[in-house]
GROMACS .gro file of C-alpha atoms in nm:
model
  501
    1MET     CA    1  -2.707   1.627   3.160
    2PRO     CA    2  -2.501   1.947   3.181
    3ALA     CA    3  -2.146   1.934   3.313
    4THR     CA    4  -2.113   2.010   3.685
    5PRO     CA    5  -1.822   2.150   3.887
    6PHE     CA    6  -1.594   1.914   4.075
    7SER     CA    7  -1.741   1.805   4.407
    8SER     CA    8  -1.531   1.882   4.711
    9SER     CA    9  -1.528   1.512   4.791
   10PHE     CA   10  -1.336   1.454   4.474
   11LEU     CA   11  -1.039   1.650   4.603
   12ILE     CA   12  -1.071   1.522   4.957
   13LEU     CA   13  -1.085   1.157   4.854
   14GLN     CA   14  -0.793   1.195   4.618
   15PRO     CA   15  -0.502   1.349   4.811
   16ARG     CA   16  -0.257   1.290   4.529
   17PHE     CA   17  -0.471   1.499   4.298
   18ASN     CA   18  -0.518   1.765   4.568
   19CYS     CA   19  -0.144   1.800   4.612
   20TYR     CA   20  -0.085   1.892   4.251
   21VAL     CA   21  -0.398   2.027   4.093
   22ASN     CA   22  -0.392   2.382   4.230
   23PRO     CA   23  -0.031   2.485   4.163
   24ILE     CA   24  -0.010   2.307   3.826
   25PHE     CA   25  -0.350   2.391   3.684
   26ARG     CA   26  -0.302   2.761   3.757
   27SER     CA   27  -0.018   2.785   3.508
   28LEU     CA   28   0.002   2.615   3.172
   29SER     CA   29   0.340   2.767   3.088
   30TYR     CA   30   0.543   2.553   3.325
   31GLN     CA   31   0.875   2.424   3.199
   32LEU     CA   32   0.948   2.055   3.204
   33SER     CA   33   1.254   1.954   3.397
   34SER     CA   34   1.495   1.732   3.206
   35SER     CA   35   1.519   1.411   3.398
   36THR     CA   36   1.592   1.156   3.127
   37VAL     CA   37   1.918   0.974   3.076
   38PRO     CA   38   2.145   1.175   2.846
   39PHE     CA   39   2.216   1.004   2.515
   40ASN     CA   40   2.515   1.090   2.300
   41GLY     CA   41   2.452   0.842   2.020
   42LYS     CA   42   2.754   0.626   2.110
   43PHE     CA   43   2.738   0.353   2.373
   44SER     CA   44   3.021   0.217   2.577
   45GLY     CA   45   2.955  -0.076   2.802
   46VAL     CA   46   3.042   0.117   3.116
   47LYS     CA   47   2.842   0.428   3.033
   48LEU     CA   48   2.535   0.232   2.928
   49HIS     CA   49   2.539   0.016   3.241
   50SER     CA   50   2.594   0.318   3.461
   51ALA     CA   51   2.311   0.521   3.309
   52LEU     CA   52   2.060   0.240   3.321
   53SER     CA   53   2.156   0.138   3.672
   54GLN     CA   54   2.119   0.494   3.794
   55ALA     CA   55   1.778   0.515   3.629
   56ALA     CA   56   1.668   0.194   3.795
   57GLU     CA   57   1.790   0.295   4.140
   58THR     CA   58   1.606   0.629   4.148
   59ASP     CA   59   1.296   0.597   4.366
   60SER     CA   60   0.949   0.689   4.248
   61PRO     CA   61   0.597   0.603   4.362
   62SER     CA   62   0.583   0.331   4.097
   63GLY     CA   63   0.905   0.163   4.213
   64GLY     CA   64   1.132   0.310   3.943
   65ARG     CA   65   1.217   0.648   3.800
   66SER     CA   66   0.927   0.780   3.592
   67GLY     CA   67   0.980   0.752   3.218
   68ALA     CA   68   1.326   0.595   3.254
   69LEU     CA   69   1.466   0.281   3.101
   70SER     CA   70   1.505  -0.021   3.324
   71PRO     CA   71   1.807  -0.247   3.288
   72GLY     CA   72   1.750  -0.565   3.090
   73PRO     CA   73   1.920  -0.896   3.146
   74SER     CA   74   2.296  -0.875   3.175
   75VAL     CA   75   2.481  -0.914   2.845
   76ALA     CA   76   2.765  -1.162   2.824
   77GLY     CA   77   3.100  -0.993   2.796
   78ASN     CA   78   3.187  -1.168   2.470
   79VAL     CA   79   2.877  -1.042   2.282
   80GLN     CA   80   2.963  -0.754   2.052
   81LYS     CA   81   2.733  -0.456   2.081
   82ILE     CA   82   2.573  -0.344   1.756
   83ASP     CA   83   2.636  -0.009   1.593
   84VAL     CA   84   2.321   0.184   1.678
   85ASN     CA   85   2.358   0.422   1.382
   86PRO     CA   86   2.174   0.342   1.056
   87PRO     CA   87   2.388   0.231   0.759
   88LYS     CA   88   2.586   0.512   0.598
   89GLY     CA   89   2.372   0.728   0.375
   90THR     CA   90   2.042   0.616   0.528
   91ARG     CA   91   1.817   0.769   0.793
   92ASP     CA   92   1.606   0.689   1.093
   93PHE     CA   93   1.278   0.874   1.132
   94PRO     CA   94   1.207   0.936   1.500
   95PRO     CA   95   0.866   1.094   1.575
   96GLU     CA   96   0.968   1.456   1.512
   97ASP     CA   97   1.125   1.366   1.176
   98MET     CA   98   0.831   1.145   1.088
   99ARG     CA   99   0.593   1.436   1.146
  100LEU     CA  100   0.795   1.644   0.897
  101ARG     CA  101   0.804   1.362   0.645
  102ASN     CA  102   0.429   1.309   0.670
  103TRP     CA  103   0.370   1.682   0.630
  104LEU     CA  104   0.578   1.690   0.312
  105PHE     CA  105   0.424   1.372   0.169
  106ASN     CA  106   0.074   1.500   0.243
  107ASN     CA  107   0.157   1.812   0.041
  108PHE     CA  108   0.284   1.593  -0.245
  109LYS     CA  109  -0.037   1.391  -0.238
  110GLU     CA  110  -0.268   1.690  -0.207
  111VAL     CA  111  -0.111   1.864  -0.508
  112SER     CA  112  -0.142   1.541  -0.707
  113ARG     CA  113  -0.509   1.519  -0.609
  114LEU     CA  114  -0.568   1.881  -0.713
  115TYR     CA  115  -0.431   1.798  -1.059
  116GLY     CA  116  -0.645   1.487  -1.100
  117PHE     CA  117  -0.369   1.226  -1.067
  118GLU     CA  118  -0.424   0.874  -0.934
  119GLU     CA  119  -0.181   0.713  -0.687
  120VAL     CA  120   0.014   0.399  -0.774
  121ASP     CA  121   0.303   0.210  -0.616
  122PHE     CA  122   0.558  -0.054  -0.714
  123PRO     CA  123   0.795  -0.298  -0.538
  124VAL     CA  124   1.115  -0.149  -0.395
  125LEU     CA  125   1.286  -0.465  -0.525
  126GLU     CA  126   1.278  -0.496  -0.904
  127SER     CA  127   1.448  -0.696  -1.176
  128GLU     CA  128   1.798  -0.557  -1.235
  129ALA     CA  129   1.735  -0.557  -1.611
  130LEU     CA  130   1.477  -0.284  -1.563
  131PHE     CA  131   1.754  -0.036  -1.482
  132THR     CA  132   2.048  -0.153  -1.694
  133ARG     CA  133   2.000   0.023  -2.025
  134LYS     CA  134   2.282   0.062  -2.279
  135ALA     CA  135   2.356   0.433  -2.259
  136GLY     CA  136   2.651   0.454  -2.021
  137GLU     CA  137   2.432   0.599  -1.748
  138GLU     CA  138   2.594   0.672  -1.414
  139ILE     CA  139   2.300   0.506  -1.245
  140LYS     CA  140   2.412   0.160  -1.359
  141ASP     CA  141   2.718   0.187  -1.135
  142GLN     CA  142   2.509   0.299  -0.839
  143LEU     CA  143   2.268   0.005  -0.815
  144TYR     CA  144   2.219  -0.193  -0.498
  145CYS     CA  145   2.192  -0.525  -0.683
  146PHE     CA  146   2.240  -0.892  -0.607
  147GLU     CA  147   2.138  -1.244  -0.707
  148ASP     CA  148   1.850  -1.382  -0.503
  149ARG     CA  149   1.811  -1.745  -0.393
  150GLY     CA  150   1.629  -1.824  -0.715
  151ASN     CA  151   1.936  -1.710  -0.915
  152ARG     CA  152   1.754  -1.399  -1.037
  153ARG     CA  153   1.936  -1.067  -1.069
  154VAL     CA  154   1.742  -0.808  -0.869
  155ALA     CA  155   1.803  -0.450  -0.754
  156LEU     CA  156   1.666  -0.196  -0.512
  157ARG     CA  157   1.504   0.060  -0.739
  158PRO     CA  158   1.723   0.370  -0.795
  159GLU     CA  159   1.432   0.559  -0.954
  160LEU     CA  160   1.061   0.513  -1.018
  161THR     CA  161   0.999   0.576  -1.389
  162PRO     CA  162   1.106   0.231  -1.521
  163SER     CA  163   0.874   0.065  -1.267
  164LEU     CA  164   0.591   0.286  -1.387
  165ALA     CA  165   0.664   0.190  -1.749
  166ARG     CA  166   0.663  -0.178  -1.653
  167LEU     CA  167   0.322  -0.142  -1.486
  168VAL     CA  168   0.177   0.045  -1.785
  169ILE     CA  169   0.298  -0.231  -2.017
  170GLN     CA  170   0.160  -0.497  -1.783
  171LYS     CA  171  -0.186  -0.333  -1.774
  172GLY     CA  172  -0.189  -0.301  -2.153
  173LYS     CA  173  -0.525  -0.222  -2.305
  174SER     CA  174  -0.707  -0.262  -1.974
  175VAL     CA  175  -0.627   0.104  -1.901
  176SER     CA  176  -0.744   0.399  -2.109
  177LEU     CA  177  -0.505   0.672  -2.213
  178PRO     CA  178  -0.411   0.928  -2.109
  179LEU     CA  179  -0.294   0.811  -1.766
  180LYS     CA  180  -0.214   1.062  -1.495
  181TRP     CA  181  -0.037   0.869  -1.219
  182PHE     CA  182   0.169   0.971  -0.919
  183THR     CA  183   0.365   0.790  -0.651
  184VAL     CA  184   0.580   0.865  -0.347
  185GLY     CA  185   0.839   0.593  -0.297
  186GLN     CA  186   1.182   0.514  -0.160
  187CYS     CA  187   1.479   0.492  -0.397
  188TRP     CA  188   1.833   0.360  -0.344
  189ARG     CA  189   2.161   0.464  -0.507
  190TYR     CA  190   2.513   0.388  -0.391
  191GLU     CA  191   2.666   0.728  -0.466
  192ARG     CA  192   2.890   0.992  -0.316
  193MET     CA  193   2.699   1.177  -0.049
  194THR     CA  194   2.671   1.557  -0.047
  195ARG     CA  195   2.430   1.799   0.110
  196GLY     CA  196   2.080   1.686   0.017
  197ARG     CA  197   2.210   1.367  -0.150
  198ARG     CA  198   2.189   1.037   0.035
  199ARG     CA  199   2.202   0.672  -0.061
  200GLU     CA  200   1.832   0.640   0.004
  201HIS     CA  201   1.567   0.900  -0.041
  202TYR     CA  202   1.196   0.929  -0.099
  203GLN     CA  203   1.077   1.066  -0.430
  204TRP     CA  204   0.751   1.214  -0.554
  205ASN     CA  205   0.684   1.130  -0.919
  206MET     CA  206   0.403   1.257  -1.141
  207ASP     CA  207   0.373   1.113  -1.491
  208ILE     CA  208   0.141   1.167  -1.786
  209ILE     CA  209   0.120   0.876  -2.029
  210GLY     CA  210  -0.038   0.911  -2.373
  211VAL     CA  211  -0.019   1.288  -2.438
  212PRO     CA  212   0.235   1.383  -2.709
  213GLY     CA  213   0.192   1.761  -2.685
  214VAL     CA  214   0.382   2.016  -2.474
  215MET     CA  215   0.066   2.082  -2.272
  216ALA     CA  216   0.162   1.779  -2.062
  217GLU     CA  217   0.500   1.927  -1.962
  218ALA     CA  218   0.334   2.262  -1.888
  219GLU     CA  219   0.085   2.088  -1.656
  220LEU     CA  220   0.363   1.903  -1.472
  221ILE     CA  221   0.570   2.217  -1.411
  222SER     CA  222   0.253   2.390  -1.293
  223SER     CA  223   0.200   2.117  -1.032
  224ILE     CA  224   0.553   2.166  -0.895
  225VAL     CA  225   0.500   2.544  -0.875
  226THR     CA  226   0.177   2.477  -0.684
  227LEU     CA  227   0.370   2.261  -0.438
  228PHE     CA  228   0.634   2.531  -0.389
  229LYS     CA  229   0.370   2.794  -0.320
  230ARG     CA  230   0.194   2.569  -0.067
  231ILE     CA  231   0.511   2.528   0.138
  232GLY     CA  232   0.621   2.892   0.121
  233ILE     CA  233   0.879   2.883  -0.162
  234THR     CA  234   0.862   3.170  -0.413
  235GLU     CA  235   1.004   3.242  -0.758
  236SER     CA  236   1.280   3.445  -0.591
  237ASP     CA  237   1.393   3.128  -0.410
  238VAL     CA  238   1.363   2.873  -0.689
  239GLY     CA  239   1.352   2.865  -1.068
  240PHE     CA  240   1.331   2.611  -1.350
  241LYS     CA  241   1.599   2.567  -1.614
  242VAL     CA  242   1.434   2.445  -1.933
  243SER     CA  243   1.572   2.304  -2.258
  244SER     CA  244   1.510   2.021  -2.504
  245ARG     CA  245   1.709   1.713  -2.596
  246LYS     CA  246   1.614   1.795  -2.955
  247VAL     CA  247   1.859   2.089  -2.940
  248LEU     CA  248   2.146   1.841  -2.905
  249GLN     CA  249   2.001   1.620  -3.175
  250GLU     CA  250   1.997   1.907  -3.423
  251VAL     CA  251   2.358   2.001  -3.347
  252LEU     CA  252   2.479   1.639  -3.372
  253LYS     CA  253   2.294   1.591  -3.701
  254CYS     CA  254   2.495   1.876  -3.852
  255TYR     CA  255   2.812   1.673  -3.785
  256SER     CA  256   2.670   1.334  -3.891
  257ILE     CA  257   2.703   1.190  -3.543
  258PRO     CA  258   2.535   0.844  -3.532
  259GLU     CA  259   2.204   0.835  -3.346
  260ASN     CA  260   2.322   0.552  -3.122
  261LEU     CA  261   2.574   0.792  -2.960
  262PHE     CA  262   2.305   1.041  -2.861
  263GLY     CA  263   2.234   0.889  -2.519
  264LYS     CA  264   2.602   0.871  -2.430
  265VAL     CA  265   2.656   1.234  -2.530
  266CYS     CA  266   2.364   1.340  -2.308
  267VAL     CA  267   2.507   1.155  -2.009
  268ILE     CA  268   2.840   1.335  -2.060
  269ILE     CA  269   2.678   1.678  -2.105
  270ASP     CA  270   2.482   1.626  -1.782
  271LYS     CA  271   2.815   1.645  -1.596
  272ILE     CA  272   2.890   1.993  -1.733
  273GLU     CA  273   2.857   2.164  -1.393
  274LYS     CA  274   3.017   1.878  -1.203
  275ILE     CA  275   3.354   1.829  -1.375
  276PRO     CA  276   3.599   2.061  -1.562
  277VAL     CA  277   3.519   2.151  -1.924
  278ASP     CA  278   3.843   1.988  -2.040
  279GLU     CA  279   3.718   1.658  -1.899
  280ILE     CA  280   3.388   1.707  -2.083
  281LYS     CA  281   3.578   1.763  -2.409
  282LYS     CA  282   3.792   1.457  -2.347
  283GLU     CA  283   3.489   1.232  -2.285
  284LEU     CA  284   3.304   1.367  -2.590
  285LYS     CA  285   3.603   1.295  -2.814
  286ALA     CA  286   3.632   0.948  -2.661
  287VAL     CA  287   3.282   0.855  -2.780
  288GLY     CA  288   3.358   0.967  -3.136
  289LEU     CA  289   3.288   1.342  -3.170
  290SER     CA  290   3.530   1.549  -3.376
  291GLN     CA  291   3.708   1.853  -3.234
  292GLU     CA  292   3.486   2.079  -3.446
  293ALA     CA  293   3.166   1.906  -3.328
  294VAL     CA  294   3.273   1.931  -2.963
  295GLN     CA  295   3.346   2.302  -3.002
  296GLU     CA  296   3.011   2.376  -3.169
  297LEU     CA  297   2.821   2.166  -2.917
  298LEU     CA  298   2.974   2.348  -2.619
  299GLN     CA  299   2.899   2.684  -2.777
  300VAL     CA  300   2.533   2.593  -2.824
  301LEU     CA  301   2.514   2.461  -2.467
  302SER     CA  302   2.633   2.796  -2.334
  303VAL     CA  303   2.327   2.971  -2.483
  304LYS     CA  304   2.092   3.111  -2.217
  305SER     CA  305   1.840   3.281  -2.446
  306LEU     CA  306   1.576   3.120  -2.665
  307THR     CA  307   1.617   3.406  -2.913
  308GLU     CA  308   1.991   3.339  -2.946
  309LEU     CA  309   1.924   2.967  -2.987
  310GLU     CA  310   1.680   3.042  -3.268
  311GLU     CA  311   1.947   3.253  -3.440
  312ARG     CA  312   2.190   2.960  -3.425
  313LEU     CA  313   1.955   2.675  -3.519
  314GLY     CA  314   1.686   2.855  -3.719
  315SER     CA  315   1.316   2.863  -3.640
  316SER     CA  316   1.204   2.557  -3.835
  317GLY     CA  317   1.321   2.284  -3.595
  318GLU     CA  318   1.104   2.096  -3.344
  319ALA     CA  319   1.319   2.204  -3.050
  320ILE     CA  320   1.250   2.575  -3.102
  321ALA     CA  321   0.878   2.513  -3.167
  322ASP     CA  322   0.836   2.303  -2.851
  323LEU     CA  323   1.022   2.549  -2.630
  324LYS     CA  324   0.831   2.848  -2.765
  325GLN     CA  325   0.504   2.671  -2.696
  326LEU     CA  326   0.611   2.584  -2.341
  327PHE     CA  327   0.704   2.943  -2.258
  328SER     CA  328   0.376   3.060  -2.409
  329LEU     CA  329   0.180   2.811  -2.196
  330ALA     CA  330   0.375   2.918  -1.889
  331GLU     CA  331   0.231   3.266  -1.937
  332LYS     CA  332  -0.120   3.122  -1.943
  333PHE     CA  333  -0.060   2.902  -1.638
  334GLY     CA  334   0.086   3.203  -1.456
  335TYR     CA  335   0.436   3.079  -1.377
  336SER     CA  336   0.649   3.231  -1.656
  337GLU     CA  337   0.863   3.416  -1.400
  338TRP     CA  338   0.979   3.079  -1.267
  339LEU     CA  339   1.122   2.966  -1.604
  340GLN     CA  340   1.451   3.037  -1.779
  341PHE     CA  341   1.603   2.880  -2.087
  342ASP     CA  342   1.936   2.700  -2.038
  343ALA     CA  343   2.063   2.486  -2.326
  344SER     CA  344   2.301   2.294  -2.099
  345VAL     CA  345   2.015   2.118  -1.919
  346VAL     CA  346   1.987   1.766  -2.062
  347ARG     CA  347   1.923   1.547  -1.750
  348GLY     CA  348   2.139   1.241  -1.688
  349LEU     CA  349   1.901   0.961  -1.780
  350ALA     CA  350   1.929   0.837  -2.135
  351TYR     CA  351   1.557   0.787  -2.196
  352TYR     CA  352   1.465   1.157  -2.222
  353THR     CA  353   1.372   1.260  -2.577
  354GLY     CA  354   1.230   1.614  -2.577
  355ILE     CA  355   1.174   1.896  -2.330
  356VAL     CA  356   1.370   1.860  -2.006
  357PHE     CA  357   1.360   2.077  -1.696
  358GLU     CA  358   1.528   2.114  -1.357
  359GLY     CA  359   1.420   2.299  -1.045
  360PHE     CA  360   1.714   2.486  -0.893
  361ASP     CA  361   1.793   2.695  -0.587
  362ARG     CA  362   1.865   3.050  -0.708
  363GLU     CA  363   2.137   3.102  -0.448
  364GLY     CA  364   2.323   2.804  -0.591
  365LYS     CA  365   2.385   2.637  -0.255
  366LEU     CA  366   2.204   2.311  -0.333
  367ARG     CA  367   2.192   2.051  -0.609
  368ALA     CA  368   1.886   2.017  -0.833
  369ILE     CA  369   1.562   2.013  -0.632
  370CYS     CA  370   1.364   1.821  -0.893
  371GLY     CA  371   1.378   1.737  -1.260
  372GLY     CA  372   1.198   1.568  -1.543
  373GLY     CA  373   1.101   1.575  -1.906
  374ARG     CA  374   0.964   1.381  -2.200
  375TYR     CA  375   1.053   1.014  -2.255
  376ASP     CA  376   0.860   0.900  -2.562
  377HIS     CA  377   1.088   0.603  -2.640
  378LEU     CA  378   1.126   0.439  -2.298
  379PHE     CA  379   0.864   0.170  -2.353
  380SER     CA  380   1.037   0.024  -2.659
  381THR     CA  381   1.351  -0.040  -2.453
  382PHE     CA  382   1.138  -0.293  -2.263
  383GLY     CA  383   1.008  -0.459  -2.579
  384ALA     CA  384   0.674  -0.279  -2.600
  385ASP     CA  385   0.531  -0.024  -2.841
  386ASP     CA  386   0.633   0.330  -2.756
  387ILE     CA  387   0.382   0.563  -2.591
  388ALA     CA  388   0.419   0.940  -2.557
  389ALA     CA  389   0.507   1.012  -2.195
  390CYS     CA  390   0.658   1.271  -1.964
  391GLY     CA  391   0.707   1.307  -1.591
  392PHE     CA  392   0.927   1.434  -1.310
  393GLY     CA  393   1.095   1.320  -0.991
  394PHE     CA  394   1.107   1.536  -0.677
  395GLY     CA  395   1.320   1.413  -0.385
  396ASP     CA  396   1.252   1.470  -0.018
  397ALA     CA  397   1.607   1.551   0.093
  398VAL     CA  398   1.696   1.866  -0.104
  399ILE     CA  399   1.363   2.039  -0.044
  400VAL     CA  400   1.398   1.989   0.333
  401GLU     CA  401   1.747   2.144   0.313
  402LEU     CA  402   1.602   2.440   0.121
  403LEU     CA  403   1.319   2.489   0.370
  404ARG     CA  404   1.571   2.479   0.653
  405GLU     CA  405   1.792   2.731   0.471
  406LYS     CA  406   1.496   2.969   0.425
  407GLY     CA  407   1.365   2.925   0.780
  408LEU     CA  408   1.045   2.771   0.644
  409LEU     CA  409   1.039   2.436   0.822
  410PRO     CA  410   0.702   2.407   0.996
  411GLU     CA  411   0.673   2.356   1.371
  412LEU     CA  412   0.504   2.019   1.397
  413SER     CA  413   0.465   1.925   1.760
  414LEU     CA  414   0.270   1.624   1.880
  415GLN     CA  415  -0.098   1.709   1.930
  416MET     CA  416  -0.326   1.500   2.149
  417ASP     CA  417  -0.697   1.555   2.213
  418ASN     CA  418  -0.706   1.381   2.551
  419ILE     CA  419  -0.491   1.224   2.817
  420VAL     CA  420  -0.689   0.979   3.030
  421CYS     CA  421  -0.567   0.867   3.371
  422ALA     CA  422  -0.703   0.644   3.650
  423LEU     CA  423  -0.639   0.783   3.997
  424ASP     CA  424  -0.620   0.434   4.146
  425GLU     CA  425  -0.473   0.116   4.004
  426ASP     CA  426  -0.802  -0.072   4.035
  427LEU     CA  427  -0.969   0.191   3.812
  428GLN     CA  428  -0.737   0.137   3.512
  429GLY     CA  429  -0.987  -0.087   3.336
  430TYR     CA  430  -1.251   0.188   3.363
  431ALA     CA  431  -1.000   0.442   3.230
  432ALA     CA  432  -0.957   0.212   2.928
  433MET     CA  433  -1.336   0.220   2.880
  434VAL     CA  434  -1.331   0.600   2.881
  435ALA     CA  435  -1.044   0.601   2.630
  436ASN     CA  436  -1.234   0.368   2.396
  437ILE     CA  437  -1.547   0.583   2.413
  438LEU     CA  438  -1.345   0.889   2.305
  439ARG     CA  439  -1.155   0.700   2.035
  440GLU     CA  440  -1.480   0.573   1.886
  441LYS     CA  441  -1.580   0.939   1.854
  442GLY     CA  442  -1.265   1.005   1.649
  443GLN     CA  443  -1.062   1.169   1.925
  444SER     CA  444  -0.699   1.086   1.995
  445VAL     CA  445  -0.632   0.956   2.346
  446ASP     CA  446  -0.308   0.903   2.534
  447LEU     CA  447  -0.409   0.647   2.797
  448VAL     CA  448  -0.179   0.632   3.100
  449LEU     CA  449  -0.103   0.260   3.113
  450GLU     CA  450   0.057   0.242   3.457
  451SER     CA  451  -0.012   0.380   3.801
  452LYS     CA  452   0.170   0.714   3.788
  453PRO     CA  453   0.182   1.017   4.019
  454LEU     CA  454  -0.019   1.311   3.892
  455LYS     CA  455   0.291   1.523   3.857
  456TRP     CA  456   0.410   1.276   3.593
  457VAL     CA  457   0.069   1.286   3.421
  458PHE     CA  458   0.073   1.666   3.401
  459LYS     CA  459   0.421   1.664   3.252
  460ARG     CA  460   0.310   1.404   3.002
  461ALA     CA  461   0.009   1.616   2.908
  462ALA     CA  462   0.236   1.914   2.844
  463ARG     CA  463   0.478   1.710   2.634
  464THR     CA  464   0.198   1.571   2.416
  465ASN     CA  465   0.015   1.907   2.397
  466ALA     CA  466  -0.304   1.741   2.520
  467GLU     CA  467  -0.611   1.962   2.500
  468ARG     CA  468  -0.774   1.813   2.809
  469LEU     CA  469  -0.713   1.578   3.098
  470VAL     CA  470  -0.977   1.320   3.186
  471LEU     CA  471  -0.944   1.172   3.536
  472VAL     CA  472  -1.121   0.855   3.650
  473GLY     CA  473  -1.167   0.874   4.029
  474SER     CA  474  -1.344   0.632   4.263
  475SER     CA  475  -1.625   0.852   4.399
  476GLU     CA  476  -1.692   1.011   4.059
  477TRP     CA  477  -1.705   0.675   3.882
  478GLN     CA  478  -1.956   0.546   4.138
  479ARG     CA  479  -2.179   0.836   4.032
  480GLY     CA  480  -2.123   0.761   3.661
  481MET     CA  481  -1.901   1.065   3.612
  482VAL     CA  482  -1.541   1.158   3.531
  483GLY     CA  483  -1.333   1.466   3.603
  484VAL     CA  484  -1.228   1.686   3.310
  485LYS     CA  485  -0.966   1.962   3.296
  486ILE     CA  486  -0.937   2.190   2.988
  487LEU     CA  487  -0.565   2.250   2.987
  488SER     CA  488  -0.565   2.569   2.779
  489THR     CA  489  -0.807   2.760   3.006
  490GLY     CA  490  -0.782   2.589   3.342
  491GLU     CA  491  -1.156   2.514   3.342
  492GLN     CA  492  -1.241   2.198   3.534
  493TYR     CA  493  -1.567   2.012   3.582
  494GLU     CA  494  -1.732   1.676   3.623
  495VAL     CA  495  -1.937   1.524   3.344
  496LYS     CA  496  -2.152   1.215   3.305
  497LEU     CA  497  -1.982   0.945   3.104
  498ASP     CA  498  -2.267   0.945   2.851
  499ASP     CA  499  -2.220   1.321   2.796
  500LEU     CA  500  -1.841   1.305   2.748
  501LYS     CA  501  -1.764   1.434   2.399
   0.00000   0.00000   0.00000
């Protein structure tokens, strides 16, 4: 049956609706008055009691101020109030922040899907041994670790790659190589906080297991570029510094530096932009490098051109061949303008073995946005046979800072298809029926759960950006109909319940 206009009896029988419908429905650009209790993030007993009491004493048709908190039972004076802030370095995600997080994660997942990756996940709590390798990594001192009640040493994961390696080893021959896996998970590190660096963060990882060639790294960098383009970041905003751990290996070989020192040297070199050069020299000498080796190493690390590197090391080494191939593939993928060679990039984790890369903010205001590389020997550190592998980690904190800096944060307001309201308390059950009918059709519904004045309902509809208001009134319900208001146009009509879509 086609929708019909509101009957005049509808407005006559519902004086509350009549009082508000004309002035409010005419204009959809009304401004909401701020009537909530102000909140400054810090409670004092007096202020909290005063605010809640005032909220409770304000009259409204429902017996209390609309939308306000009501005072709970009195708290004994000797009970200490909790700190309402999250632990230092961690975050809450209220609805507006959760919408942003979901938007970002959905972009991570969609890019992974476009590149044919499968999603995996791992426990946040892992065995401590998974992260305590013998390479002097900074990460070992940043673990949130403890002994559980079974006397097992466990840790909150500081990164995701070791967990991935553990799962690959566990699955063994039941999975066919190559694997293309991705995950988005929370990581924990007790470290000094700076802009974009917290003690917990979420990280997007993509890893390719079982492909020894540089094509794998080229594919991974391509996926990050795709993500940047989707969210509005261009090559003028962000670039990738690229190098290879094999560059360091070739320099150290010239000075007969033992292979077991390689990981420690990489960890030290990773600090090159974080501490003075004299400190770098001091640490390199402390692990056994000669003055001459330190000098040569620092000179090579200052090279910013692949051509100059080739002049220093010759063209026969694996490092030069791998890097040349990567830059050639970047041309084919169409992102060569995003790449630049920088010999000082080594990444701080000891398990990297070949090409390494870092996404950086070209204005230099932020720390690394993402980073990754090849880790062909990680599996043997866990007692398994090595498998060719590479991957990257991309945190949620720095990219949000960059988007904010560039004015690219999306406006993500709450969107609701319907707000459903009963005009009388005894009709609330029928309003619930209407809400269920719409929800079964895949529509979102904000059901008004209490008897509220229509002025409150209209304000609620504006706050939730509801597309339409569905009103359940007595005379309409008796005729098997409900009232509908399209909030964007002002159109209003009655419709049979069976025809409500």
